[in-house]
Coordinates of C-alpha atoms in Angstrom, one line a residue:
X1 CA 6.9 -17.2 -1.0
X2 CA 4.2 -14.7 -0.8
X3 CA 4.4 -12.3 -4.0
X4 CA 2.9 -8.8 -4.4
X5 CA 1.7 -7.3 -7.3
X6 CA 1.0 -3.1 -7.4
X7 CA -0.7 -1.9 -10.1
X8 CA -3.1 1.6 -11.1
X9 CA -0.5 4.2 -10.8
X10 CA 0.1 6.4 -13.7
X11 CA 0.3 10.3 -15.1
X12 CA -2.3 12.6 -13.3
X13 CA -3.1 16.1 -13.3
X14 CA -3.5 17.9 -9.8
X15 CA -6.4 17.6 -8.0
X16 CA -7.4 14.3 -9.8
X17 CA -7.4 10.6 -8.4
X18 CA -5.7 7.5 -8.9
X19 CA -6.8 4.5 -6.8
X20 CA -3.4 1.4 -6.3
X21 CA -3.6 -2.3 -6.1
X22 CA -1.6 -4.6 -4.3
X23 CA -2.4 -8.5 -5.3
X24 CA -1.1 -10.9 -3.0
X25 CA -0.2 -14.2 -4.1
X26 CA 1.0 -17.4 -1.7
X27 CA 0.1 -19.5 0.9
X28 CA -1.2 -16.7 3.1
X29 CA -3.1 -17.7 5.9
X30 CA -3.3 -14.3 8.0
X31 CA -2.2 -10.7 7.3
X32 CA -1.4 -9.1 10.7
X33 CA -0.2 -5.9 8.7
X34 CA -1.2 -4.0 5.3
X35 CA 1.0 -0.9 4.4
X36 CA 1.4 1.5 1.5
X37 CA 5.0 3.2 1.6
X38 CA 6.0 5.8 -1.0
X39 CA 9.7 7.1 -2.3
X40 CA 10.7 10.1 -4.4
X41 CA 13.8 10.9 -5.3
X42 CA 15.8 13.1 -3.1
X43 CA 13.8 11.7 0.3
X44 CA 13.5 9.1 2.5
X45 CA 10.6 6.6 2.1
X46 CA 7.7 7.2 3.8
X47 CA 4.7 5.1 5.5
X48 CA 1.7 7.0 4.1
X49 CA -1.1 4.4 5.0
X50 CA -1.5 1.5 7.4
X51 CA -4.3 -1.1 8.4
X52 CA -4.0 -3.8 11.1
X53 CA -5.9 -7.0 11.4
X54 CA -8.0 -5.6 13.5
X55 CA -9.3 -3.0 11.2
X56 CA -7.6 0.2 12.1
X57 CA -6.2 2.2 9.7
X58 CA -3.9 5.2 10.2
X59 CA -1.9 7.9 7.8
X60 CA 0.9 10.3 7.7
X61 CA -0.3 14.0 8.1
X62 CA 0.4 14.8 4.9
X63 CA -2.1 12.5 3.1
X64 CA -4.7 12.8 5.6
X65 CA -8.5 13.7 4.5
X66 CA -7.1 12.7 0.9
X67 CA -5.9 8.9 0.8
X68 CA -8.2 5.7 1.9
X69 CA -6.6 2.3 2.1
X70 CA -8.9 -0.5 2.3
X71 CA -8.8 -4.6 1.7
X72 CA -10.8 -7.3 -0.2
X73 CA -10.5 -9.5 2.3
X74 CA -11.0 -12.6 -0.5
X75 CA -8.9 -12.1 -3.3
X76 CA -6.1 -10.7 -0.7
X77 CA -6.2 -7.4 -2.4
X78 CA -4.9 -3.9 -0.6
X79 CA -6.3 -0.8 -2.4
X80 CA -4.9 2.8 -1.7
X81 CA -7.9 5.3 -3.1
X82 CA -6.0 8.8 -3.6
X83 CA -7.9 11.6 -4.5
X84 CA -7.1 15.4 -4.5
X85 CA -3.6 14.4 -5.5
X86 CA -0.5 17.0 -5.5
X87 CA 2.7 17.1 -7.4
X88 CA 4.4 16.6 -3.8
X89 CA 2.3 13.1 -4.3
X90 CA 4.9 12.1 -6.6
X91 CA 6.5 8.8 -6.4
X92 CA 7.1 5.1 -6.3
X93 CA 4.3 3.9 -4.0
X94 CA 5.2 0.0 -3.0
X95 CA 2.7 -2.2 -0.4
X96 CA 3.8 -4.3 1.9
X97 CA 2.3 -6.9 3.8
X98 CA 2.9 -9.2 6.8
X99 CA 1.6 -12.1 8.1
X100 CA 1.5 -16.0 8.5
X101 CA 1.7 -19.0 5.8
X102 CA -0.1 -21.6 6.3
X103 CA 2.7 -23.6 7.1
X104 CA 2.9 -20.9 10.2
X105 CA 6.1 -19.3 8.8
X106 CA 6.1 -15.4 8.9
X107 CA 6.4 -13.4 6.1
X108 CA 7.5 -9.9 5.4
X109 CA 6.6 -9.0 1.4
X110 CA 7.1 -6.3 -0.9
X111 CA 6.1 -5.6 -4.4
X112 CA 7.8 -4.2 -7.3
X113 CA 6.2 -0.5 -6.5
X114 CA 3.9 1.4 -9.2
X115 CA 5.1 5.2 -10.1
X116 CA 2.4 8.0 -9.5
X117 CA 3.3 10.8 -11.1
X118 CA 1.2 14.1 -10.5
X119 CA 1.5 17.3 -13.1
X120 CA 0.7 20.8 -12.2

């Protein structure tokens, strides 16, 4: 089974930066799709970053011009740079991941999540 791993998130003032990991573990023999999600309390989870095989990378509105995901394509490793953070920033940011094992099975993954947490 393909296992994720998040990791970086922590206390930050506004306006500062935080940059997420997402360690994927497994037989992994393609990733087709690389997401970052994020949930507070009180709303519904939302996709806030997204990169395709191909390269293409696209984010909600409200993180746009601030947050940058990007991938080690050799260690399997998602990172989601934030910078400029806001309290509204606030959450449990999980990454997700799809793809193909080598065994050609599909796989759909999640990790634990990490908890940003942005003070005004």
């Amino acid at each position: 089974q393909v296992r994720l791993v998040e990791s970086g998130g922590g206390l930050v003032q506004a306006g500062g930066s935080l940059r997420l990991s997402c360690a994927a573990s497994g037989s992994i023999s393609r990733i087709n799709f690389m997401g970052w999600y994020r949930q507070a309390p009180g709303k519904q989870r939302e996709l806030v970053a997204v990169r395709f095989n191909g390269g293409n990378s696209n984010y909600a509105d409200s993180v746009k011009g601030r947050f940058t995901i990007s991938r080690h394509n050799a260690e399997n490793t998602v990172y989601l740079q934030m910078n400029s953070l806001k309290p509204e920033d606030t959450a449990v940011y999980h990454c997700n991941l799809r793809g193909s094992t080598w065994s050609r099975y599909d796989f759909n993954s999640w990790g634990q999540g990490t908890q940003v947490t942005v003070s005004s």
